[in-house]
Amino acid sequence: MASLPLQQPSFLLANLKADYINKPFIQRCQELAKLIDDYPAKELHLIFPWLVESVLGSLDGTVVGWNLRFLHSRMNEYNTAMEFLSPSGPMMKLIYKLHAEDYKYEFPISYLPGPVKACFQEGVLPDCPLFHVKSQFPVSGLLSLSLNPFQYYMINFAACLIAQRNYPMAQYVPYSENAYFVLVDVYLKFFLPLEGNVPPSLITDVRGTVSPPAPRSPTVSFTGYGVHHTSLLKRHISHQPSVNADPAAQEIWRSETLLQVFVEMWLHHYSLEMYQKMQSPQVKLEVLQYRLGISSMHCSTTAQPGYGTILTYQEPFRPTEEHMLLVRLLVKHLHAFSNSLRPELISSSPSAHSHASPLEEFKRVVIPRFVQQKLYVFLQHCFGHWPLDASFRVVLETWLSYVQPWRYTPEKLLPQVDPQDRTVPEKWAVFVQENLLMYARLFQGFLNRALRTDLVNPKNAQMVFRVAKVFSQTNLPEMIQKAELLFLEQEHVPHHRQHRLLMSPTLGGSFLSNRQSAITDSVFKVKSHVYSLEGQDSQYKEMFGIEVRTSVLRLAHLIVQAKQTAKSISDYSAEANANQSFFSWLGFGSPDLNTSYTGNDMDDIGLDSIKKTDEYLDKTLSYLCQIFRLNAAQLTQLTTSSALKPDEMRTKQLPDCVQGENGLELTDLGRLQMINGLRKFDITYQGDPELQPIRSYENAFLVRFLFQVSSLINNRFAREMNSICARRSFAGRLARHYLTNTCVSATNRSPGTVPSDHRPRISLRFLGSYRNLLSLFLLFVVASFFSISPPTCLLGILALFLFHGIIKVLFSDNQTSYR
């Protein structure tokens, strides 16, 4: 491919498409890398969109591309793909070469997240700088974005995660091991480094080093993330006499672009109305004026009624588990990135800011400016719409990662730090205050989920345990309660401060520094955080208020009940295992099919997991007592009220019902409990045991055949069996033991009695069970190994079976007559 002379782009593209079909993957990548090095940007310009689509897949889902989400390290193509797409690989070299020539590429807005797309359709320009330049396709007339090569590649890369595609059948690959996940991690570490500056681009030409995009106009503020700073690029690049004077300032645009793309494509999922209300500076001023008691004379706009809350405007969107894992990866890296700020630059003094590099300045504001608002809305949506199952764990861990930034500080990596120390340093109180809703509101959302969850399941019990453990860290409950008190405190803003406060370019600030000298009041910061995220009409519910405390007590009550249920299941399983004699293992136990198969819903969990559930719930109760200061008397009352008898406990586990004209009727709560598998009715077969439906562990042919044989014997010897069972002698008792054991279900039969409308009979259905057949087969194999003939073995089994019945009758207290 590289030996070909320079051709027109159309011929070059045609050859590449032919090679894509005919040549193996590794050879194609090698030739593409050499082609990118040898050909000028003018020749590579038209192949770039095709190359991005062939690697990442098409936006409409018709082209899968390299299938990065199913490519893993055990495949031969993995290393080649990772080298080609790495930050210093051929793809990035091509991007920088095209960027130096200022080429632009069109990205249709129809493939953007719903709220952004709706903004364009309504003629509203989104505040994110990434969307400030738009154009029209000259032929189709479809609205599109005009992006530079780096932006175009990154937005297509991010769209891979949310695009609906028909992937071919492939072997399951753990999300954290596929090439896409690894590439996201590599890009974050390269463009948002914890130490040093972003490495400069590797491509140079006659124009010099790759230059950043043109600075934004002063009239366009950087307001896409809930705050209104001017752009870092505008501040540090456009005012410098030479772009080569500070390589870090020259390259930081890639870090900013990468983060904008990931946040907008992965977290921006709520409605147009909420987007407009939360981004409008006028609305934010009106909210602050309304809530803080400032006179409306200072604002010339008229407040529009019905701002609503976030829950009112959420769109129907459910991310996948892989999506949530990548969001968590992003959150963890951003915490580590912002916490890597040099200690001498944490100070809010102007002299410290003047010596800070653009990347250090970027670290100061990366979380409140880029992530806080959209992540809050995103997580709140997941808390309200995710199914009530164990898959919610990935959402939970994403939330817990965000609310624990102290886990990602450099000192955590030092060996002298005690890993068992669970004390939150006081310096994080400011972060808690500026993220109060992330703690209080989302905790209440999780509490509502936990109250509807089956806590006997170990995975659900572990989730409740994880939340309680995190929120019980020393100092954290006090920090949250202090932040709530600051929010509820009545603030009186002096008249001479009103204009300066409201005209401040930010509403939140960074948790690492107080960059805006006008905002020094903690009360104002907490209030502005809550109102900027929740809107004007939101009603804040205290995390440590009476209503939430009542819900916590309900949860504690459910935990006590779940502990008792788990214990009863464990005791029942242990008792069932102890009662399984040698004869029942051979298949000669009770042929009552309602109790013959001991499998239950806890089979896949096991006794060890049940014990783990009890341990999780015990620690959860302890942590809840620490968080909400529950006393021993309250716990004792919960334990006493939940100490039910087995029959009462079984009744309490029935779905919620009301007594109607035709008997019990399910309520809406009862239907929800049954749909989610939380509770169910105890339904057993009450008809003739011989006519029960054939089970999955039975052979259908043998069951039908043995029923005919049993019916033939019972019809032929009915009078004799009835006569023997009527005797009061030992023989009569022995006959009743064998011949009346299957007359009726054990749930309808009193011990030692047989209803008058049932006759003694023989049942051979137990021989149709696969387990029993396997037991007999193994027994005959063992007998043949010891040279015992099959008839002798069968007679021995019958003798043992008879001996077992005799022992049962001798030591039984059942002396009731058949009649």
XYZ file of C-alpha atoms in Angstrom, residues 292 361 518:
3
model
C -32.696 34.394 49.648
C -6.081 25.824 37.031
C -17.155 37.531 46.599
